[in-house]
Coordinates of C-alpha atoms (C1' of nucleotides) in Angstrom, one line a residue:
Chain A
M268 CA -61.6 47.1 -38.3
P269 CA -58.8 49.2 -39.7
P270 CA -58.2 49.2 -43.5
A271 CA -55.2 51.5 -42.9
P272 CA -52.0 50.2 -41.3
P273 CA -51.7 50.9 -37.6
L274 CA -47.9 51.0 -37.6
R275 CA -47.6 50.6 -33.9
T276 CA -48.5 46.9 -34.0
Q277 CA -45.4 46.2 -35.9
S278 CA -42.9 44.1 -34.0
I279 CA -39.4 45.4 -33.5
P280 CA -37.3 44.6 -36.6
L281 CA -34.4 44.2 -34.3
R282 CA -33.4 40.6 -34.1
R283 CA -31.1 39.4 -31.4
R284 CA -28.9 36.4 -31.7
F285 CA -30.0 33.2 -30.0
T286 CA -28.0 32.4 -26.8
P287 CA -27.3 28.7 -26.7
D288 CA -27.1 27.3 -23.2
A289 CA -24.8 24.5 -22.2
G290 CA -25.1 22.1 -25.1
T291 CA -26.5 18.6 -25.0
D292 CA -26.6 17.8 -21.3
L293 CA -27.6 14.2 -20.8
Q294 CA -29.1 15.1 -17.4
R295 CA -31.1 18.0 -18.6
C296 CA -34.4 16.2 -19.5
L297 CA -34.2 14.0 -16.5
L298 CA -34.1 17.1 -14.2
C299 CA -36.5 19.1 -16.3
E300 CA -39.4 20.3 -14.2
T301 CA -41.6 21.1 -17.0
R302 CA -41.3 17.7 -18.7
E303 CA -44.6 16.4 -17.2
K304 CA -46.4 19.4 -18.6
S305 CA -45.2 18.9 -22.1
V306 CA -44.9 16.5 -25.1
C307 CA -41.6 15.3 -23.6
N308 CA -43.7 13.3 -21.1
G309 CA -44.2 10.8 -24.0
I310 CA -40.7 9.6 -23.6
G311 CA -39.9 7.1 -20.9
D312 CA -37.6 7.8 -18.0
T313 CA -35.0 5.4 -19.2
E314 CA -34.7 7.1 -22.6
L315 CA -34.4 10.7 -21.5
A316 CA -30.7 10.8 -22.6
I317 CA -31.9 10.4 -26.2
L318 CA -34.3 13.2 -25.8
S319 CA -31.5 15.4 -24.3
Q320 CA -29.4 14.7 -27.3
A321 CA -32.2 15.4 -29.8
S322 CA -32.7 18.9 -28.5
K323 CA -30.7 22.0 -27.5
R324 CA -31.7 24.4 -24.7
L325 CA -31.6 28.1 -25.5
T326 CA -32.2 31.2 -23.5
L327 CA -33.7 34.1 -25.4
P328 CA -34.0 37.7 -24.3
P329 CA -37.4 39.6 -24.6
G330 CA -38.3 40.6 -28.1
T331 CA -36.3 37.9 -29.9
T332 CA -37.8 36.8 -33.2
M333 CA -37.9 33.0 -33.0
I334 CA -39.8 32.4 -36.2
E335 CA -40.3 34.6 -39.2
E336 CA -43.4 34.1 -41.2
G337 CA -42.6 32.4 -44.5
T338 CA -39.1 31.2 -43.7
P339 CA -38.2 27.5 -44.0
A340 CA -39.5 25.4 -41.1
V341 CA -36.3 24.0 -39.7
A342 CA -37.1 23.8 -36.0
F343 CA -39.7 22.9 -33.4
F344 CA -39.6 24.4 -30.0
N345 CA -40.8 23.4 -26.5
V346 CA -41.1 26.3 -24.1
T347 CA -39.6 25.6 -20.6
A348 CA -39.7 29.2 -19.2
G349 CA -41.4 32.5 -20.2
T350 CA -44.0 33.3 -22.8
V351 CA -43.8 33.4 -26.6
K352 CA -46.4 35.1 -28.8
L353 CA -47.4 33.6 -32.1
F354 CA -48.9 35.8 -34.8
K355 CA -49.9 36.3 -38.4
S356 CA -49.6 39.6 -40.3
L357 CA -51.2 41.3 -43.3
P358 CA -48.9 43.1 -45.9
D359 CA -49.9 46.5 -44.5
G360 CA -48.7 45.7 -41.0
R361 CA -52.0 44.7 -39.3
R362 CA -51.2 41.8 -37.0
Q363 CA -53.2 39.1 -35.2
I364 CA -51.6 37.3 -32.3
T365 CA -53.0 33.8 -32.6
G366 CA -51.8 32.6 -29.2
F367 CA -49.4 32.9 -26.3
A368 CA -47.2 29.8 -25.8
D369 CA -46.4 29.6 -22.1
V370 CA -44.4 27.0 -20.2
G371 CA -45.1 23.5 -21.4
H372 CA -46.4 24.5 -24.8
F373 CA -44.7 23.8 -28.1
L374 CA -44.4 25.9 -31.3
G375 CA -43.2 25.5 -34.8
L376 CA -45.2 22.5 -36.0
T377 CA -46.1 22.7 -39.7
N378 CA -46.7 20.5 -42.7
A379 CA -45.7 23.0 -45.2
G380 CA -42.0 23.6 -45.8
T381 CA -42.3 27.1 -44.4
Y382 CA -43.7 28.6 -41.3
S383 CA -47.2 30.0 -41.8
F384 CA -46.8 32.3 -38.7
G385 CA -44.3 34.3 -36.8
A386 CA -43.1 33.9 -33.2
E387 CA -41.4 36.3 -30.8
T388 CA -40.5 36.1 -27.2
V389 CA -42.5 38.3 -24.8
N390 CA -40.1 38.1 -21.9
T391 CA -36.9 36.1 -21.3
V392 CA -37.7 32.6 -22.6
Q393 CA -36.1 29.3 -22.3
V394 CA -36.8 26.7 -25.0
C395 CA -35.7 23.3 -26.1
R396 CA -35.1 23.3 -29.8
F397 CA -35.6 20.2 -31.9
L398 CA -34.4 20.3 -35.5
R399 CA -36.9 18.9 -38.0
P400 CA -35.1 15.5 -38.7
Q401 CA -34.6 15.0 -35.0
L402 CA -38.3 15.7 -34.2
E403 CA -39.3 13.2 -37.0
K404 CA -37.1 10.6 -35.6
L405 CA -38.6 11.0 -32.1
L406 CA -42.1 10.8 -33.6
T407 CA -41.3 7.6 -35.3
D408 CA -39.4 5.9 -32.5
Y409 CA -41.6 6.9 -29.6
P410 CA -45.3 6.3 -30.3
L411 CA -46.2 7.8 -26.9
F412 CA -44.4 11.0 -27.9
E413 CA -46.3 11.2 -31.1
R414 CA -49.6 10.4 -29.3
R415 CA -48.9 13.2 -26.8
L416 CA -48.1 15.6 -29.5
L417 CA -51.4 14.8 -31.3
A418 CA -53.2 15.5 -28.0
E419 CA -51.4 18.8 -27.7
V420 CA -52.3 19.9 -31.2
T421 CA -55.9 18.8 -30.6
D422 CA -56.0 21.0 -27.5
E423 CA -54.4 23.8 -29.4
L424 CA -57.1 23.5 -32.1
A425 CA -59.9 23.6 -29.4
E426 CA -58.3 26.8 -28.0
A427 CA -58.2 28.3 -31.5
Q428 CA -61.9 27.6 -31.9
E429 CA -62.7 29.3 -28.6
Q430 CA -60.6 32.3 -29.8
M431 CA -62.5 32.4 -33.1
L432 CA -65.8 32.6 -31.1
L433 CA -64.2 35.5 -29.1
L434 CA -63.0 37.3 -32.2
G435 CA -66.1 36.8 -34.3
R436 CA -68.9 37.2 -31.8
K437 CA -67.8 38.8 -28.5
T438 CA -67.9 42.5 -27.5
A439 CA -64.8 44.3 -26.4
R440 CA -65.9 44.0 -22.8
E441 CA -66.4 40.2 -23.2
R442 CA -63.1 39.8 -25.0
V443 CA -61.1 41.5 -22.3
A444 CA -62.9 39.6 -19.5
S445 CA -62.3 36.3 -21.3
F446 CA -58.6 37.1 -21.7
L447 CA -58.1 38.0 -18.0
F448 CA -60.1 35.0 -17.0
S449 CA -58.1 32.6 -19.1
R450 CA -54.8 34.0 -17.8
M451 CA -55.7 33.7 -14.1
L452 CA -53.1 31.9 -12.1
P453 CA -54.1 29.1 -9.7
P454 CA -54.1 30.6 -6.2
A455 CA -50.7 30.4 -4.5
T456 CA -52.2 28.8 -1.4
P457 CA -54.7 26.2 -2.6
S458 CA -56.6 26.0 0.6
Q459 CA -57.2 29.8 1.1
P460 CA -59.8 30.7 -1.6
D461 CA -58.8 34.3 -2.4
A462 CA -57.5 36.5 0.3
E463 CA -57.0 39.4 -2.0
G464 CA -58.1 38.1 -5.3
C465 CA -56.7 35.8 -7.9
L466 CA -53.6 37.0 -9.7
V467 CA -53.5 37.3 -13.5
S468 CA -50.3 36.7 -15.5
L469 CA -49.8 39.6 -18.0
P470 CA -46.2 39.6 -19.2
M471 CA -47.2 41.2 -22.5
T472 CA -47.9 44.8 -23.4
R473 CA -51.2 46.4 -24.2
V474 CA -50.3 46.3 -27.9
D475 CA -50.0 42.5 -27.7
I476 CA -53.2 42.2 -25.8
A477 CA -55.0 44.3 -28.4
D478 CA -53.5 42.3 -31.2
Y479 CA -54.6 39.1 -29.5
L480 CA -58.2 40.3 -28.9
G481 CA -58.7 42.0 -32.3
L482 CA -59.1 45.4 -30.7
T483 CA -57.0 48.6 -30.4
I484 CA -54.9 49.4 -27.4
E485 CA -57.2 52.3 -26.5
T486 CA -60.2 50.0 -26.3
V487 CA -58.3 47.5 -24.2
S488 CA -57.2 50.3 -21.9
R489 CA -60.7 51.8 -21.6
T490 CA -62.2 48.4 -20.9
I491 CA -59.7 47.4 -18.2
S492 CA -60.3 50.8 -16.6
A493 CA -64.0 50.2 -16.6
L494 CA -63.6 46.8 -15.0
R495 CA -61.3 48.4 -12.4
R496 CA -63.9 51.2 -11.8
E497 CA -66.6 48.7 -11.1
K498 CA -64.4 46.7 -8.8
T499 CA -64.3 43.5 -10.8
I500 CA -60.5 43.8 -10.8
T501 CA -57.8 45.8 -9.0
G502 CA -54.1 46.7 -9.4
T503 CA -52.7 49.8 -10.9
D504 CA -49.5 48.0 -12.1
N505 CA -50.0 47.3 -15.8
H506 CA -48.7 43.8 -15.6
G507 CA -50.1 42.8 -12.3
I508 CA -53.9 42.6 -12.1
R509 CA -56.0 41.0 -9.5
V510 CA -59.4 39.6 -10.0
L511 CA -61.7 40.6 -7.2
S512 CA -64.8 38.8 -8.4
V513 CA -64.0 35.6 -10.3
N514 CA -67.6 34.8 -10.8
R515 CA -68.4 38.2 -12.2
L516 CA -65.5 38.1 -14.6
Q517 CA -66.6 34.7 -15.9
E518 CA -70.2 35.9 -16.3
I519 CA -68.9 38.9 -18.4
A520 CA -66.6 36.6 -20.4
S521 CA -69.4 34.2 -21.3
G522 CA -71.8 37.0 -22.3
Q523 CA -74.2 36.7 -19.4
D524 CA -73.8 40.3 -18.5
S525 CA -76.2 43.2 -17.9
R526 CA -74.4 46.3 -19.0
Chain B
M150 CA -70.5 43.1 -32.3
P151 CA -74.0 42.2 -30.9
P152 CA -74.4 42.1 -27.2
A153 CA -78.0 41.0 -27.8
P154 CA -79.0 37.6 -29.2
P155 CA -79.6 37.5 -32.9
L156 CA -82.0 34.6 -32.8
R157 CA -81.8 33.9 -36.5
T158 CA -78.4 32.3 -36.1
Q159 CA -79.9 29.5 -34.0
S160 CA -79.7 26.2 -35.8
I161 CA -82.9 24.3 -36.3
P162 CA -83.7 22.3 -33.2
L163 CA -85.1 19.5 -35.3
R164 CA -82.9 16.5 -35.2
R165 CA -83.3 13.9 -37.8
R166 CA -82.3 10.3 -37.3
F167 CA -79.1 9.1 -38.8
T168 CA -79.6 6.9 -41.9
P169 CA -77.1 4.0 -41.7
D170 CA -76.0 2.8 -45.1
A171 CA -75.2 -0.8 -45.9
G172 CA -73.2 -1.8 -42.8
T173 CA -69.6 -2.9 -42.8
D174 CA -68.9 -3.6 -46.4
L175 CA -65.4 -5.1 -46.7
Q176 CA -65.0 -3.6 -50.1
R177 CA -66.1 -0.1 -49.1
C178 CA -62.7 1.4 -48.2
L179 CA -61.0 -0.3 -51.2
L180 CA -63.4 1.4 -53.6
C181 CA -63.6 4.7 -51.7
E182 CA -62.7 7.6 -54.0
T183 CA -62.0 10.0 -51.2
R184 CA -59.5 7.8 -49.4
E185 CA -56.4 9.4 -50.8
K186 CA -57.7 12.8 -49.7
S187 CA -58.2 11.8 -46.1
V188 CA -56.6 10.2 -43.0
C189 CA -57.6 6.8 -44.3
N190 CA -54.7 7.0 -46.7
G191 CA -52.5 6.1 -43.7
I192 CA -53.8 2.5 -43.9
G193 CA -52.1 0.2 -46.4
D194 CA -54.1 -1.3 -49.3
T195 CA -53.8 -4.8 -47.9
E196 CA -55.4 -3.8 -44.6
L197 CA -58.4 -1.9 -45.9
A198 CA -60.8 -4.6 -44.7
I199 CA -59.8 -3.7 -41.2
L200 CA -60.6 -0.1 -41.8
S201 CA -64.0 -1.0 -43.3
Q202 CA -64.8 -3.0 -40.2
A203 CA -63.7 -0.2 -37.9
S204 CA -66.1 2.3 -39.4
K205 CA -69.7 2.7 -40.6
R206 CA -70.9 4.7 -43.5
L207 CA -73.9 7.0 -42.9
T208 CA -75.9 9.3 -45.2
L209 CA -77.3 12.3 -43.5
P210 CA -79.9 14.8 -44.8
P211 CA -79.3 18.6 -44.7
G212 CA -79.6 20.2 -41.3
T213 CA -78.7 17.1 -39.3
T214 CA -77.1 17.7 -36.0
M215 CA -74.1 15.4 -35.9
I216 CA -72.5 16.7 -32.8
E217 CA -74.0 18.7 -30.0
E218 CA -71.7 20.9 -28.0
G219 CA -71.0 19.5 -24.5
T220 CA -72.2 15.9 -25.2
P221 CA -69.9 12.9 -24.6
A222 CA -67.4 12.5 -27.4
V223 CA -68.2 9.0 -28.6
A224 CA -67.5 9.2 -32.3
F225 CA -65.1 10.5 -34.9
F226 CA -66.2 11.2 -38.5
N227 CA -64.6 11.4 -41.9
V228 CA -66.5 13.3 -44.5
T229 CA -66.8 11.5 -47.9
A230 CA -69.5 13.7 -49.5
G231 CA -71.1 17.0 -48.7
T232 CA -70.2 19.8 -46.3
V233 CA -70.5 19.9 -42.5
K234 CA -70.3 23.1 -40.5
L235 CA -68.6 23.2 -37.1
F236 CA -69.5 25.9 -34.6
K237 CA -69.3 27.2 -31.1
S238 CA -72.1 29.2 -29.4
L239 CA -72.6 31.6 -26.6
P240 CA -75.4 31.1 -24.0
D241 CA -77.5 33.9 -25.6
G242 CA -77.4 32.3 -29.1
R243 CA -74.6 34.1 -30.8
R244 CA -72.8 31.6 -32.9
Q245 CA -69.4 31.3 -34.6
I246 CA -68.8 28.8 -37.3
T247 CA -65.2 27.7 -36.8
G248 CA -65.0 25.9 -40.1
F249 CA -66.6 23.9 -42.9
A250 CA -65.6 20.3 -43.2
D251 CA -65.7 19.3 -46.8
V252 CA -64.9 16.0 -48.5
G253 CA -61.8 14.4 -47.1
H254 CA -61.9 16.3 -43.8
F255 CA -62.5 14.7 -40.4
L256 CA -64.4 16.0 -37.4
G257 CA -65.0 15.0 -33.8
L258 CA -61.5 14.8 -32.5
T259 CA -61.1 15.9 -28.9
N260 CA -59.1 15.2 -25.8
A261 CA -61.8 16.1 -23.3
G262 CA -64.5 13.6 -22.7
T263 CA -67.1 15.9 -24.3
Y264 CA -67.2 17.8 -27.6
S265 CA -66.2 21.4 -27.3
F266 CA -68.1 22.3 -30.4
G267 CA -71.2 21.5 -32.4
A268 CA -71.5 20.1 -35.9
E269 CA -74.4 20.1 -38.4
T270 CA -74.7 19.0 -42.0
V271 CA -75.0 21.8 -44.6
N272 CA -76.3 19.6 -47.4
T273 CA -76.7 15.9 -47.8
V274 CA -73.6 14.4 -46.3
Q275 CA -71.9 11.0 -46.3
V276 CA -69.6 10.2 -43.5
C277 CA -67.7 7.3 -42.1
R278 CA -68.2 7.1 -38.4
F279 CA -65.5 5.6 -36.1
L280 CA -66.4 5.0 -32.5
R281 CA -63.8 6.2 -30.1
P282 CA -62.3 2.8 -29.1
Q283 CA -62.1 1.8 -32.8
L284 CA -60.3 5.0 -33.6
E285 CA -57.8 4.5 -30.8
K286 CA -57.1 1.0 -32.0
L287 CA -56.4 2.3 -35.5
L288 CA -54.1 5.0 -34.1
T289 CA -52.1 2.4 -32.1
D290 CA -52.0 -0.3 -34.8
Y291 CA -51.2 1.9 -37.8
P292 CA -48.5 4.5 -37.2
L293 CA -49.0 5.9 -40.7
F294 CA -52.6 6.5 -39.9
E295 CA -51.7 8.4 -36.7
R296 CA -49.0 10.4 -38.6
R297 CA -51.5 11.3 -41.2
L298 CA -54.0 12.4 -38.6
L299 CA -51.4 14.5 -36.9
A300 CA -50.7 16.2 -40.2
E301 CA -54.4 16.9 -40.8
V302 CA -54.8 18.4 -37.3
T303 CA -51.7 20.5 -37.9
D304 CA -53.2 21.8 -41.2
E305 CA -56.5 22.5 -39.4
L306 CA -54.6 24.5 -36.8
A307 CA -52.9 26.6 -39.5
E308 CA -56.3 27.3 -41.1
A309 CA -57.7 28.3 -37.7
Q310 CA -54.9 30.8 -37.3
E311 CA -55.6 32.2 -40.8
Q312 CA -59.2 32.6 -39.7
M313 CA -58.2 34.4 -36.5
L314 CA -56.3 36.9 -38.6
L315 CA -59.5 37.3 -40.7
L316 CA -61.8 37.7 -37.7
G317 CA -59.5 39.9 -35.7
R318 CA -58.0 42.2 -38.3
K319 CA -59.8 42.1 -41.7
T320 CA -62.6 44.4 -42.9
A321 CA -65.9 43.1 -44.0
R322 CA -64.9 43.5 -47.6
E323 CA -61.6 41.6 -47.0
R324 CA -63.4 38.8 -45.1
V325 CA -65.9 38.1 -47.9
A326 CA -63.2 38.2 -50.5
S327 CA -61.1 35.8 -48.5
F328 CA -64.0 33.5 -48.1
L329 CA -64.9 33.4 -51.7
F330 CA -61.3 33.0 -52.7
S331 CA -60.7 30.1 -50.3
R332 CA -63.8 28.3 -51.6
M333 CA -63.0 28.7 -55.3
L334 CA -63.0 25.3 -57.1
P335 CA -60.2 24.3 -59.4
P336 CA -61.3 24.9 -63.0
A337 CA -63.1 22.0 -64.6
T338 CA -60.8 22.0 -67.6
P339 CA -57.3 22.3 -66.3
S340 CA -55.9 23.5 -69.6
Q341 CA -58.4 26.3 -70.2
P342 CA -57.6 29.1 -67.8
D343 CA -61.0 30.6 -67.1
A344 CA -63.5 30.8 -69.9
E345 CA -66.2 32.4 -67.9
G346 CA -64.6 32.7 -64.4
C347 CA -63.8 30.3 -61.6
L348 CA -66.7 28.7 -59.8
V349 CA -67.1 29.1 -56.1
S350 CA -68.7 26.3 -54.0
L351 CA -71.3 27.9 -51.6
P352 CA -73.6 25.2 -50.4
M353 CA -74.3 27.2 -47.2
T354 CA -76.7 30.0 -46.5
R355 CA -76.0 33.7 -45.9
V356 CA -76.6 33.1 -42.2
D357 CA -73.8 30.5 -42.2
I358 CA -71.4 32.7 -44.1
A359 CA -72.1 35.5 -41.7
D360 CA -71.5 33.3 -38.7
Y361 CA -68.3 32.1 -40.3
L362 CA -67.0 35.6 -41.0
G363 CA -68.1 37.2 -37.8
L364 CA -70.5 39.5 -39.6
T365 CA -74.3 39.9 -40.1
I366 CA -76.2 38.6 -43.1
E367 CA -76.9 42.1 -44.2
T368 CA -73.2 43.0 -44.3
V369 CA -72.4 39.8 -46.2
S370 CA -75.2 40.5 -48.7
R371 CA -74.2 44.2 -49.2
T372 CA -70.6 43.2 -49.7
I373 CA -71.3 40.5 -52.2
S374 CA -73.6 43.0 -54.1
A375 CA -70.7 45.5 -54.1
L376 CA -68.3 42.9 -55.5
R377 CA -70.9 42.0 -58.1
R378 CA -71.5 45.7 -59.0
E379 CA -67.7 46.3 -59.6
K380 CA -67.5 43.1 -61.7
T381 CA -65.1 41.2 -59.5
I382 CA -67.7 38.4 -59.4
T383 CA -70.9 37.4 -61.2
G384 CA -73.9 35.1 -60.8
T385 CA -77.3 36.0 -59.5
D386 CA -77.9 32.5 -58.1
N387 CA -77.2 32.6 -54.3
H388 CA -75.2 29.4 -54.2
G389 CA -73.5 29.8 -57.5
I390 CA -71.0 32.6 -57.8
R391 CA -68.3 33.0 -60.4
V392 CA -65.1 34.9 -59.9
L393 CA -64.3 37.1 -62.9
S394 CA -61.0 38.5 -61.6
V395 CA -59.2 36.0 -59.4
N396 CA -56.2 38.4 -59.0
R397 CA -58.5 41.2 -57.9
L398 CA -60.2 39.0 -55.4
Q399 CA -57.0 37.8 -53.9
E400 CA -55.7 41.4 -53.7
I401 CA -58.8 42.4 -51.8
A402 CA -58.6 39.3 -49.6
S403 CA -55.0 40.1 -48.6
G404 CA -55.7 43.7 -47.8
Q405 CA -53.9 45.3 -50.8
D406 CA -57.0 47.1 -51.9
S407 CA -57.6 50.7 -52.8
R408 CA -61.3 51.4 -51.8
Chain C
dC130 C1' -33.6 65.5 -15.5
dG131 C1' -34.9 64.8 -20.1
dG132 C1' -36.2 61.5 -23.8
dG133 C1' -38.5 57.4 -24.8
dC134 C1' -41.9 54.1 -24.0
dT135 C1' -46.3 52.6 -22.4
dC136 C1' -50.7 53.5 -20.9
dT137 C1' -54.8 56.4 -20.2
dT138 C1' -58.5 59.5 -21.4
dG139 C1' -61.4 62.4 -24.5
dA140 C1' -63.8 63.8 -28.8
dG141 C1' -65.1 63.0 -33.4
dA142 C1' -65.4 59.7 -37.3
dA143 C1' -66.4 55.4 -39.5
dA144 C1' -67.5 50.7 -40.1
dG145 C1' -70.7 47.6 -39.3
dT146 C1' -75.1 46.5 -36.8
dT147 C1' -80.0 46.9 -36.0
dC148 C1' -84.5 47.6 -37.5
dA149 C1' -87.7 47.5 -41.1
dA150 C1' -89.5 46.8 -45.6
dT151 C1' -89.4 44.5 -50.1
dG152 C1' -88.4 40.9 -53.4
dA153 C1' -87.3 36.2 -55.1
dA154 C1' -87.5 31.2 -54.8
dC155 C1' -89.7 27.1 -53.3
dG156 C1' -93.0 23.7 -51.7
dT157 C1' -97.8 22.8 -50.2
dG158 C1' -102.4 22.2 -50.8
dG159 C1' -106.8 23.6 -52.7
Chain D
dC282 C1' -102.0 25.5 -61.9
dC283 C1' -102.1 29.1 -59.0
dA284 C1' -102.6 31.2 -54.3
dC285 C1' -100.3 31.2 -50.0
dG286 C1' -97.0 30.7 -46.5
dT287 C1' -92.2 30.2 -45.6
dT288 C1' -87.6 30.8 -46.0
dC289 C1' -83.7 33.2 -47.8
dA290 C1' -81.7 37.3 -49.7
dT291 C1' -81.4 42.3 -50.7
dT292 C1' -81.6 47.2 -49.8
dG293 C1' -82.3 51.5 -47.1
dA294 C1' -82.0 54.5 -42.9
dA295 C1' -80.8 55.2 -38.2
dC296 C1' -78.0 53.9 -34.6
dT297 C1' -74.0 51.9 -31.7
dT298 C1' -69.7 50.2 -30.9
dT299 C1' -65.3 50.6 -31.7
dC300 C1' -61.6 53.1 -34.1
dT301 C1' -58.9 57.1 -35.1
dC302 C1' -56.6 61.1 -33.8
dA303 C1' -54.8 63.8 -30.2
dA304 C1' -53.1 65.2 -25.9
dG305 C1' -51.4 64.2 -21.4
dA306 C1' -49.7 61.3 -17.5
dG307 C1' -46.6 57.8 -15.4
dC308 C1' -42.4 55.4 -15.5
dC309 C1' -37.8 53.6 -16.6
dC310 C1' -33.1 54.4 -17.8
dG311 C1' -29.3 56.7 -19.1

DNA sequence: CGGGCTCTTGAGAAAGTTCAATGAACGTGG
DNA sequence: CCACGTTCATTGAACTTTCTCAAGAGCCCG
């Protein structure tokens, strides 16, 4: 654990402007493909126009700061494309990524008046933004929406607990294996088991992975190399890794590992 | 990080029987002093009889297993006295305590059919137990109750993120300082600043503290000794520590520390 | 084709763990 | 009431994992 500041974990101070998409399209939510994966599913088909009006769709380039730690909590977001990283920082620059919000996930919920965490896009991201009063109105007017949000937060909490187990008690090897395992994509062809191994979605950099796993980039890199050497995974492309032995990876991830 | 199982972190297999208190007392919730601190505050004064009927108050001795990881999620608890530890374990016995539920906190919420974590009483604990169907009915019938629960889970998530920062990026010294700081009690006499230092509530053992901070008991012990040596804290009693310099402790906790 | 990035790899250093021994507190039973 | 066994906490010394520092390779983009 570094008492000194590893400056490389700092996020780029550069803050690009949000790029608002076509405003409040009444058809947007009706046609939205990620609706069923998200909290929006709590709103009935007939009332989707209201949902469309309550939110605004934005497209954000990679590296955009969506939320700055400590600023007033004015908005709530629902991710419809891309990946967002959530993190907390120490005054000296040390950073912990607390999660990656992929398609269907929300971010920005808080009770305090200010955000207790930061958020930045990993790649090009599309979100629906709800301003706070609009979100509150939806919660009050649509019990199913609120119920669905409660369920999402509960899931999020369970994931956070799993990550605490990883950060507090797993070895570097187990952490990396857990990470790769959790980001494995379902096989493209459901019937065919794995012709050439399951793909892993890794849009983020090594720095982000390290900050998520509580390790340094060097340790992450070494560990991935080791897994590659022993043929548990393949792929020389940094953002495209294939799992050759899913079982083996899961064994390592859960700590039932020899070496 | 231990690849081998430190057996001492195992919780006692002994499971004592729950001790049900006087059943469904209609007056119970009305007279409950911790109501305003908990989700129960979402129920109006006139409907407290319904709340009393929906739950059962239990008194549990120290070391009682309340929830076993992986078992069917049948109940939801609200703590009205004492402290409960929540944890997740690895197959080889390594354990991570994900939080301590003190008075006013709930536990047992989950979307899955089974609990994804375990829970055990630290000291003598009093809880109100809601069976799942009863909880669901309360959520549906009392929007304020649901809203309050959503707020509680959101807070819980924020705490979990703070703990991830601790586990992933803080030094042993910073972890222990953060822990002591977060468990400081408000001064007994609000006017008097700190006659002899702020008290810290530590009902749990060193093993529990270590499993919460992702350290070993030895490191926790050494670190507390060091803080004592440098007069940041006092108290030889293991469960009674006094903070002599709150500012100093907070500085250490947040990483702004020289040594 | 050169300058940035990101990633990889190696060697030494440091923080924290493991192993081991000792001490303090507590409850039990003679 | 004290000896004894247990549990919990402390401290020391050696060891291990991961970090730090450093150098080099691969790649993208202007």
